[in-house]
Amino acid sequence: MNHAYRAAQRTTPLRIVGFLPLLLVVLHISTALAAPLRWSCDATWANAQENRQCTALVDQRFPAIVSTSELSTTIRVDVTTTERRSQTLTHADVFCDLGDGGVRKVASLALRRCRRVQTSASVVEDSNARVWSLYSVWHAYAAQTVTNQTFPLISVEDVIRSNGNLTIGDIYRPASNRAAARSFYYQYTPEAGPYCIYKRRPGEADPPLPDCVDINATLRRHAEMLTSAGVDSIIIDATNLGTFTNFSDVIQVRPTEVLLEGWSALRAQGIVTPTVAVWNKLPPGSDVWQHFLPLYNKYPDLMAKDTVHTGKYVFFVPTSAPIDPSIVAAIESNGGRNNIYVQEMWTFFPPSDFAVEWAFFSSCIDPATGGYTSSVATTDDCNQYVTTNSSVGSVATVSSSYQLDYGSLPFGAAGNVGVRTLQMQFKTALAKLPDADNILISSFNEELAQPQHNPYAATSSYVRSMGLEWDPAGAEELYVDTFGCDFARDYAPSRECGNRSLVMVTSCLRVWTLARSHWFRSRYGNASHPCDVIEGEACCTVAPEDERKAVWAFRKVDGTDFLVSVDPTEVAVLNASPAWKQVCAYMNGATTFCSDKSLMPTRWAVSGPFYTAAQPTESGAVMLYRCLAGGIKHFFTTDPHCEGQGAPEQDVGYLQPTRTGYAPRSFRRCFDNVNNVHYHSLDHPCPVGVEEAMYGFVL
């Protein structure tokens, strides 16, 4: 058992009772404005644990008290919720105290009949956080363009993984299709394929686009995916445009209307959906908000409301652009209803602003400098800031990745690192703000990105998007928020990268809700972190495939030697030596390493630091060894015998055999025949005549 995250699973078997007792589920559901409601539900528990102290989570959100006996198992749920979801309760996850300081999920039970039971009994209310998720609706131009092409969707992740067989130019053919898609590129392929939720308004004769297909199926799939994960409310990201045009209508306004129409219909069928809030820029002269505001009045039961602090609906505004106070006043007034609160939300604001402003992503903090860092691959704690005292309550923000600069450049973004970034952000949030009023997950389904002109292209041939070393577009254009599926904030499943992020979100929200329950706190209230005692959850277990090694690069000042190192103690010694100079990253971000933008025009830009895998996570992965030849010159190799020139000094880590967004940069060994020195080149060929080997791929 390690500190807060267990690397191994418990092997002691739980005792199985050989009968099928009837599971009686009695639910107490109360709201701030209503008397307690009690519900009785039936289920069968095949593996009831005799004499165990157990609890349960119903539908990811409602903590329960469980008692067991020889004849029956009874669950009582005491919960506060602002939504009457009792008629649609579907399952209960049962957790039991193992008797040795640990808690594990032992059953997931389908709930069948649920009956209302009259009661006047008081209930002990568990304090659940409201879980928010950013949600994108801007897919129509890209989805319709790729669907109308005569070949399957090609994503940026596909281009990276092709290792030269595809280019960015292959994504839209003919090239004019790029304009039709408004330069939106799919960074990865959604699990169900491309989708969109735009359709013409009733009576609209000449809409900007045809109707999207399978809208109802998309809306139901997303509603079920979000609510099953534990998400209560979505925030529509409409931050790009404040002026109403055909473009802003297609990518912001009309899809939001369609979503609300569709989810309202689903609710009428008894299907649970999240509630909805809008996030829109409000500069002077803007008018898109005038199309969003009526939706708060048309769908009062579907719009997200802060029931704890203000009692008002929430409308979010980015602080990245000037905010017109008269527009804020008009929204909050809402025609004299005075029932909306406008909450500011952006990122990269001063730490003091976290007192009141929400962050749509919150970058990890370097404990040594107190500044933002993209170095998450080798840390156990993200230490990101949380919002402590906004008018709608405290909020902890978590995301699968985040960017500090151009996300497609090395160290410009944290990257997913499997699911390590998301896991570390949840770990910090659970520790810093265990009683958060709100949890914000950024984000569900951004999926698209528009490339930006590379501002460094004129002065450096080395500064280019990772994994695109053969592609002219890799040098010409960079990506900011999203790049492939490993440098994306999304947690929706993809065909290329699977569903690990969704599994992690679901697990961590389950851990968070369980840790806030009276049952858990009465037993483990002194635990330093919930994952110290909760076992078997992905949230609490660092997967071996997500472990990385930071690799520093050093060169002798006189040019006679070059080495790589994974030993921080050795790195400190070399940094203190006047004979050695660290080869820095050419971009700021990864504070594990030094950075120096003056390296951009030089070949040292591609001979700097990188990350290797700590475990052979892919078939064909090879270990990189550091060797010392003749006691004077270092070199690296994949030969464990150091090519007959000595013994390995360090195991540098595993190189991946294939290029992916997970390991996008090629790793080559070059030879300086003037100084008789070996060095590496990342995502760039060695100079002509000096390349010795292409060993694999690194982060």
XYZ file of C-alpha atoms in Angstrom, residues 77-643:
567
model
C -30.161 6.472 1.335
C -30.013 9.848 3.085
C -29.308 12.485 0.491
C -29.949 16.106 -0.457
C -30.627 16.737 -4.131
C -32.142 19.603 -6.101
C -33.637 17.227 -8.670
C -36.356 14.628 -8.132
C -34.525 11.763 -9.772
C -36.037 9.023 -7.595
C -38.387 7.704 -10.271
C -35.412 6.903 -12.508
C -32.983 5.354 -10.027
C -31.273 2.441 -11.741
C -28.437 0.924 -9.722
C -26.588 0.858 -6.404
C -22.839 0.322 -5.987
C -22.248 -1.346 -2.606
C -19.027 -0.632 -0.692
C -18.028 -2.575 2.429
C -15.513 -2.091 5.221
C -13.031 -4.955 4.851
C -12.178 -4.983 8.544
C -8.535 -4.057 7.998
C -8.813 -0.331 7.345
C -9.815 -0.652 3.706
C -13.041 -0.117 1.755
C -13.868 -1.840 -1.530
C -16.814 -1.990 -3.909
C -18.261 -5.496 -3.612
C -21.375 -5.309 -5.784
C -23.196 -3.252 -8.389
C -26.911 -3.946 -8.156
C -29.714 -3.204 -10.584
C -32.679 -1.550 -8.885
C -36.071 -2.748 -10.078
C -39.342 -1.626 -8.475
C -39.231 1.659 -6.555
C -42.209 2.623 -4.394
C -42.978 5.863 -2.543
C -43.224 5.372 1.231
C -44.910 8.019 3.351
C -42.726 9.286 6.175
C -42.397 12.231 8.467
C -38.997 11.149 9.716
C -36.151 13.606 9.606
C -33.147 12.690 7.507
C -29.429 13.269 7.878
C -28.413 15.074 4.731
C -25.189 14.229 2.924
C -23.587 17.231 1.273
C -23.039 16.414 -2.390
C -21.108 18.696 -4.702
C -22.757 19.778 -7.940
C -20.704 18.291 -10.777
C -20.395 20.501 -13.856
C -18.830 19.666 -17.203
C -17.917 21.879 -20.131
C -19.771 20.773 -23.257
C -19.239 21.759 -26.899
C -21.890 22.156 -29.605
C -19.730 23.525 -32.442
C -19.345 20.380 -34.562
C -21.745 21.009 -37.477
C -19.391 22.445 -40.110
C -16.699 19.817 -39.544
C -19.066 16.877 -39.045
C -21.041 17.554 -42.207
C -17.910 18.141 -44.274
C -16.138 14.920 -43.271
C -19.366 12.928 -43.605
C -19.868 14.178 -47.164
C -16.351 13.205 -48.236
C -15.890 9.911 -50.088
C -13.462 8.468 -47.536
C -13.620 7.841 -43.774
C -12.816 10.584 -41.299
C -9.088 11.199 -40.871
C -8.153 12.820 -37.566
C -4.976 14.616 -36.548
C -4.298 11.630 -34.276
C -4.538 9.389 -37.369
C -1.963 11.557 -39.140
C 0.416 11.378 -36.175
C 0.052 7.595 -35.934
C 0.591 7.138 -39.671
C 4.272 8.069 -39.178
C 4.495 9.743 -42.553
C 1.884 7.861 -44.543
C -0.664 10.663 -44.102
C -0.436 14.441 -43.896
C -2.714 17.106 -42.492
C -3.529 17.911 -46.112
C -5.176 14.491 -46.456
C -7.859 15.338 -43.885
C -9.854 17.524 -46.277
C -9.868 16.573 -49.959
C -10.260 18.546 -52.084
C -8.473 21.297 -50.185
C -11.514 23.558 -50.531
C -13.271 21.330 -48.002
C -11.126 22.920 -45.321
C -12.957 26.194 -45.867
C -16.303 24.381 -45.819
C -15.351 22.954 -42.424
C -14.266 26.430 -41.275
C -10.773 24.994 -40.630
C -12.059 22.821 -37.793
C -9.993 19.638 -37.645
C -11.056 16.534 -35.786
C -8.219 15.884 -33.370
C -9.532 12.383 -32.758
C -12.535 10.336 -33.869
C -15.495 10.266 -31.462
C -16.351 6.728 -30.412
C -19.683 6.831 -32.262
C -18.239 8.717 -35.239
C -18.746 12.356 -36.227
C -21.982 13.932 -35.011
C -23.611 17.341 -34.704
C -26.833 18.750 -33.256
C -27.668 21.645 -35.586
C -30.996 21.773 -37.441
C -33.018 24.524 -39.069
C -35.615 26.404 -37.071
C -39.255 25.729 -37.893
C -40.223 27.742 -40.957
C -36.622 28.692 -41.802
C -36.429 28.664 -45.610
C -32.707 29.158 -46.211
C -30.642 27.787 -43.304
C -26.842 28.096 -43.342
C -26.471 24.281 -43.262
C -28.614 21.198 -43.785
C -29.915 19.446 -40.692
C -27.522 17.137 -38.873
C -28.486 13.461 -38.755
C -29.315 11.249 -35.759
C -29.625 14.219 -33.409
C -31.939 12.475 -30.952
C -29.616 9.472 -30.698
C -26.653 11.773 -30.060
C -28.467 13.723 -27.357
C -29.635 10.581 -25.590
C -26.189 8.979 -25.795
C -24.528 12.050 -24.309
C -27.156 12.466 -21.583
C -26.751 8.853 -20.507
C -22.959 9.019 -20.643
C -22.806 12.202 -18.581
C -25.344 11.221 -15.932
C -23.878 7.723 -15.600
C -20.509 9.315 -14.871
C -22.082 11.498 -12.165
C -22.382 14.830 -13.998
C -25.268 17.053 -12.851
C -24.934 20.058 -15.160
C -23.220 21.006 -18.391
C -21.871 24.419 -19.364
C -22.267 25.178 -23.078
C -18.976 26.648 -24.313
C -20.038 29.647 -26.401
C -17.023 31.797 -25.582
C -15.718 32.377 -29.111
C -18.307 34.756 -30.524
C -20.413 37.552 -29.073
C -22.023 38.893 -32.251
C -24.917 37.025 -33.836
C -24.162 35.834 -37.384
C -24.842 32.662 -39.345
C -21.509 31.338 -38.061
C -22.193 32.029 -34.383
C -25.695 30.645 -34.825
C -24.444 27.348 -36.289
C -21.661 26.739 -33.768
C -23.241 28.261 -30.637
C -26.882 29.316 -30.522
C -28.976 26.932 -32.590
C -27.312 23.713 -31.313
C -27.989 24.896 -27.760
C -31.656 25.370 -28.609
C -31.769 21.906 -30.193
C -30.091 20.333 -27.171
C -32.620 21.889 -24.802
C -35.510 20.790 -27.012
C -34.139 17.257 -27.172
C -33.312 16.909 -23.500
C -36.685 18.345 -22.534
C -38.299 15.587 -24.611
C -36.092 12.952 -22.970
C -37.100 14.164 -19.528
C -40.746 13.876 -20.534
C -40.000 10.193 -21.214
C -38.508 9.759 -17.736
C -34.887 9.804 -18.949
C -32.501 11.768 -16.741
C -30.406 14.507 -18.345
C -28.010 17.073 -16.904
C -29.191 20.627 -16.419
C -27.704 23.317 -18.655
C -25.938 26.671 -18.278
C -24.429 28.940 -20.934
C -20.919 30.455 -21.056
C -20.862 33.404 -23.452
C -18.660 36.464 -23.928
C -20.309 39.833 -23.198
C -18.235 42.666 -24.713
C -19.867 46.014 -25.502
C -22.099 45.675 -28.545
C -22.491 41.909 -28.264
C -25.898 40.392 -28.900
C -25.566 36.596 -28.910
C -26.596 36.648 -25.257
C -29.999 37.956 -26.316
C -30.609 34.594 -28.004
C -29.447 32.611 -24.984
C -31.337 34.528 -22.303
C -34.859 33.483 -23.437
C -33.832 29.842 -23.062
C -33.541 30.343 -19.295
C -37.222 31.270 -19.269
C -38.402 28.717 -21.824
C -36.791 25.756 -20.008
C -36.858 26.693 -16.304
C -36.634 23.064 -15.129
C -33.709 22.306 -17.422
C -31.470 25.304 -16.761
C -28.846 24.951 -14.031
C -29.641 26.725 -10.785
C -27.506 27.416 -7.733
C -29.932 26.260 -5.047
C -27.479 26.556 -2.147
C -26.159 30.129 -2.185
C -27.984 32.515 -4.513
C -31.088 30.521 -5.400
C -30.583 31.738 -8.982
C -29.834 30.291 -12.393
C -26.183 30.627 -13.445
C -24.913 32.314 -16.621
C -21.132 32.187 -17.088
C -19.022 34.892 -18.745
C -15.331 34.665 -19.780
C -13.000 37.367 -18.527
C -10.741 37.032 -21.592
C -12.553 39.969 -23.234
C -14.033 43.208 -21.851
C -17.355 42.679 -20.083
C -20.137 45.210 -20.540
C -21.646 45.781 -17.061
C -24.934 46.922 -18.579
C -25.301 43.559 -20.328
C -24.526 41.742 -17.088
C -27.211 43.807 -15.377
C -29.716 43.000 -18.125
C -29.039 39.271 -17.856
C -29.255 39.261 -14.071
C -32.466 41.262 -14.186
C -33.951 38.896 -16.785
C -36.886 41.160 -17.475
C -37.468 41.945 -13.814
C -37.351 38.338 -12.645
C -33.956 38.910 -10.980
C -33.308 35.165 -11.061
C -29.927 34.824 -12.825
C -26.421 35.250 -11.457
C -23.564 35.980 -13.895
C -20.424 34.129 -12.795
C -16.988 34.979 -14.207
C -14.846 32.105 -15.507
C -11.537 31.944 -17.363
C -7.985 30.810 -16.616
C -4.445 32.160 -16.112
C -5.661 34.865 -13.751
C -3.713 35.893 -10.610
C -3.885 33.444 -7.687
C -5.794 36.008 -5.626
C -8.645 35.910 -8.162
C -9.282 32.264 -7.318
C -11.165 33.566 -4.305
C -14.155 34.424 -6.498
C -13.523 33.489 -10.150
C -14.008 30.026 -11.645
C -11.255 28.466 -13.762
C -12.271 26.375 -16.752
C -8.943 24.648 -16.312
C -6.487 25.021 -13.467
C -2.849 24.296 -14.247
C -0.599 22.345 -11.927
C 1.746 24.360 -9.712
C 5.480 23.798 -9.354
C 6.109 23.610 -5.585
C 9.603 25.065 -6.011
C 8.622 28.181 -7.958
C 4.917 28.575 -7.222
C 4.355 29.028 -10.956
C 2.374 27.032 -13.479
C 3.987 23.908 -14.893
C 3.244 21.277 -17.510
C 5.473 18.789 -15.654
C 2.897 16.253 -14.496
C 4.383 13.072 -15.933
C 6.583 12.411 -12.908
C 4.701 14.044 -10.041
C 2.332 12.668 -7.422
C 0.530 15.950 -6.749
C -0.768 18.606 -9.121
C -1.336 21.284 -6.452
C -3.603 23.335 -8.742
C -5.506 26.317 -7.375
C -9.164 25.944 -6.387
C -11.877 28.596 -6.135
C -12.749 29.149 -2.510
C -15.490 31.754 -2.224
C -17.426 32.579 -5.379
C -20.996 33.759 -4.977
C -22.220 30.356 -6.158
C -19.855 28.475 -3.859
C -16.424 26.908 -3.890
C -15.289 24.952 -6.945
C -12.521 22.489 -7.729
C -11.580 22.264 -11.411
C -10.067 19.137 -12.966
C -9.136 18.271 -16.545
C -7.448 15.560 -18.592
C -4.883 18.056 -19.874
C -4.293 21.807 -20.038
C -2.046 24.071 -22.061
C 0.390 26.772 -21.022
C 1.372 27.704 -24.582
C 0.843 26.060 -27.937
C -0.295 22.598 -26.943
C 1.235 20.934 -29.998
C 4.768 22.045 -29.071
C 6.902 19.995 -26.655
C 5.964 20.815 -23.042
C 3.432 23.430 -24.157
C 0.688 21.328 -22.579
C 0.557 18.795 -19.786
C -0.956 16.092 -21.959
C -3.054 13.224 -20.679
C -0.062 10.992 -19.788
C -2.546 8.133 -20.072
C -4.931 9.384 -17.389
C -2.293 10.593 -14.940
C -3.012 14.313 -15.308
C -6.718 13.825 -14.640
C -5.962 11.514 -11.721
C -3.481 13.932 -10.134
C -5.895 16.851 -10.533
C -8.631 14.886 -8.784
C -6.163 13.922 -6.052
C -5.309 17.563 -5.353
C -8.946 18.647 -5.521
C -10.001 15.951 -3.047
C -7.258 17.026 -0.656
C -7.617 20.807 -0.994
C -11.376 21.123 -1.189
C -13.022 17.936 0.123
C -16.263 19.836 0.806
C -16.375 21.679 -2.511
C -19.781 23.050 -3.411
C -18.980 22.459 -7.083
C -16.711 20.283 -9.190
C -15.955 21.403 -12.754
C -14.601 18.933 -15.310
C -13.054 20.408 -18.431
C -14.247 19.129 -20.792
C -16.490 16.476 -22.353
C -16.399 16.781 -26.140
C -14.385 19.638 -27.604
C -12.909 17.223 -30.193
C -12.103 19.929 -32.776
C -9.393 22.548 -33.081
C -8.471 25.194 -35.619
C -4.728 25.418 -36.352
C -2.925 28.701 -35.804
C -0.060 30.186 -37.798
C 3.322 29.174 -36.378
C 4.923 32.462 -35.263
C 8.363 30.822 -35.055
C 8.412 29.310 -38.559
C 10.345 32.189 -40.112
C 13.267 31.863 -37.693
C 13.462 28.152 -36.899
C 12.965 24.909 -38.807
C 12.997 22.999 -35.517
C 9.895 24.495 -33.880
C 6.978 22.456 -35.184
C 3.977 20.451 -34.017
C 5.033 17.201 -32.385
C 4.715 14.008 -34.379
C 4.478 15.782 -37.754
C 8.158 15.975 -38.655
C 7.544 14.975 -42.309
C 4.506 17.205 -42.825
C 4.844 20.807 -44.072
C 1.761 21.652 -42.001
C 3.684 20.624 -38.891
C 6.022 23.570 -39.430
C 3.431 26.003 -40.725
C 0.702 25.580 -38.116
C 0.373 24.960 -34.393
C -2.549 23.986 -32.157
C -3.467 25.585 -28.835
C -6.195 23.854 -26.816
C -6.325 20.393 -28.359
C -3.809 18.298 -30.303
C -4.572 14.676 -31.067
C -6.294 12.760 -28.302
C -3.389 12.794 -25.831
C -3.192 16.579 -25.634
C -6.933 17.129 -25.237
C -8.955 18.113 -22.186
C -11.840 15.861 -23.239
C -12.986 12.742 -21.423
C -15.532 11.492 -23.978
C -14.378 8.159 -25.491
C -12.530 8.108 -28.811
C -11.765 5.373 -31.315
C -8.049 6.078 -31.094
C -7.568 6.457 -27.337
C -10.521 4.547 -25.874
C -12.493 5.359 -22.733
C -9.879 5.520 -19.959
C -10.591 9.191 -19.220
C -14.330 8.563 -18.863
C -13.612 5.601 -16.578
C -11.325 7.813 -14.477
C -13.903 10.616 -14.206
C -16.582 8.120 -13.163
C -14.315 6.478 -10.591
C -13.098 9.749 -9.077
C -16.613 11.162 -8.766
C -17.649 7.932 -7.070
C -14.718 8.218 -4.654
C -15.533 11.879 -3.975
C -19.204 11.200 -3.238
C -18.402 8.210 -1.046
C -15.779 10.215 0.868
C -18.343 12.951 1.657
C -20.913 10.542 3.076
C -21.619 10.400 6.804
C -20.951 6.661 6.714
C -17.414 7.198 5.404
C -16.525 10.194 7.547
C -17.786 8.600 10.737
C -15.304 5.773 10.147
C -12.394 7.293 8.243
C -12.670 10.999 8.906
C -9.006 11.197 9.900
C -7.735 9.585 6.708
C -5.223 11.875 4.991
C -6.881 11.167 1.665
C -9.893 9.013 0.673
C -7.643 6.874 -1.496
C -5.739 5.850 1.628
C -8.644 3.540 2.440
C -10.732 3.103 -0.736
C -9.452 0.171 -2.760
C -10.123 -1.143 -6.219
C -10.972 2.226 -7.765
C -9.144 3.472 -10.861
C -9.020 6.903 -9.212
C -6.856 5.483 -6.434
C -4.495 3.316 -8.477
C -1.642 4.639 -10.619
C -1.545 2.461 -13.729
C 1.964 1.212 -14.613
C 1.503 2.329 -18.217
C 1.137 5.932 -17.025
C 4.475 6.051 -15.212
C 7.176 8.146 -16.881
C 10.824 9.010 -16.416
C 12.050 12.564 -16.875
C 15.229 12.578 -18.967
C 17.624 15.525 -18.813
C 20.276 16.232 -21.454
C 23.749 17.690 -20.817
C 26.698 18.571 -23.028
C 30.287 19.295 -22.130
C 31.033 22.974 -22.604
C 34.151 22.065 -24.623
C 32.059 19.812 -26.879
C 33.817 16.563 -25.946
C 30.911 14.692 -24.311
C 27.124 14.455 -24.196
C 24.904 12.504 -21.797
C 21.327 11.906 -20.744
C 20.318 11.349 -17.128
C 17.259 10.264 -15.145
C 18.925 10.846 -11.766
C 17.897 14.168 -10.130
C 20.896 14.017 -7.780
C 23.290 13.700 -10.699
C 21.432 16.475 -12.501
C 22.023 18.807 -9.552
C 25.740 17.977 -9.590
C 26.022 18.561 -13.335
C 24.129 21.849 -13.106
C 26.640 23.020 -10.501
C 29.635 22.052 -12.629
C 31.166 24.710 -14.917
C 32.236 21.902 -17.252
C 28.672 20.880 -18.117
C 25.699 22.746 -19.551
C 22.109 21.491 -19.456
C 20.456 21.383 -22.870
C 17.183 23.144 -22.134
C 13.742 22.843 -23.660
C 13.162 25.582 -26.202
C 9.680 26.287 -24.786
C 8.621 27.297 -21.301
C 6.233 25.007 -19.474
C 7.934 21.911 -18.116
C 9.616 23.355 -15.033
C 11.270 20.000 -14.357
C 13.722 21.138 -17.039
C 15.305 24.484 -17.818
C 13.989 26.421 -20.813
C 15.751 28.693 -23.274
C 13.975 30.154 -26.301
C 17.297 31.288 -27.763
C 17.883 27.637 -28.695
C 15.046 27.706 -31.246
C 17.229 28.391 -34.328
C 19.933 25.907 -33.276
C 20.135 22.120 -33.490
C 20.126 22.002 -29.680
C 16.412 22.779 -29.923
C 15.863 19.095 -30.770
C 18.539 17.603 -28.497
C 17.007 18.557 -25.175
C 14.866 16.860 -22.504
C 12.113 14.275 -22.978
C 10.097 11.636 -21.143
C 10.422 7.875 -21.501
C 8.039 5.176 -20.301
C 8.941 3.587 -16.962
C 7.358 0.280 -18.033
C 7.260 -1.601 -21.369
C 3.658 -0.629 -22.016
C 3.643 -1.622 -25.695
C 4.836 -4.815 -27.356
C 8.206 -4.087 -28.914
C 9.159 -1.312 -26.485
C 12.916 -1.219 -25.884
C 14.990 -0.002 -22.957
C 17.413 2.839 -23.568
C 20.699 2.482 -21.667
C 23.338 5.079 -20.866
C 26.851 3.751 -21.208
C 30.398 4.997 -20.609
C 33.061 4.137 -23.176
C 36.688 4.013 -22.133
C 35.831 5.720 -18.883
C 35.616 9.102 -20.595
C 32.783 9.342 -23.134
C 29.085 8.716 -22.618
C 26.695 7.331 -25.186
C 23.270 5.717 -25.223
C 22.050 2.562 -26.887
C 19.320 -0.059 -26.834
C 21.969 -2.775 -26.448
C 22.133 -3.929 -22.789
C 25.807 -4.830 -23.390
C 26.671 -1.296 -24.486
C 27.827 -2.507 -27.888
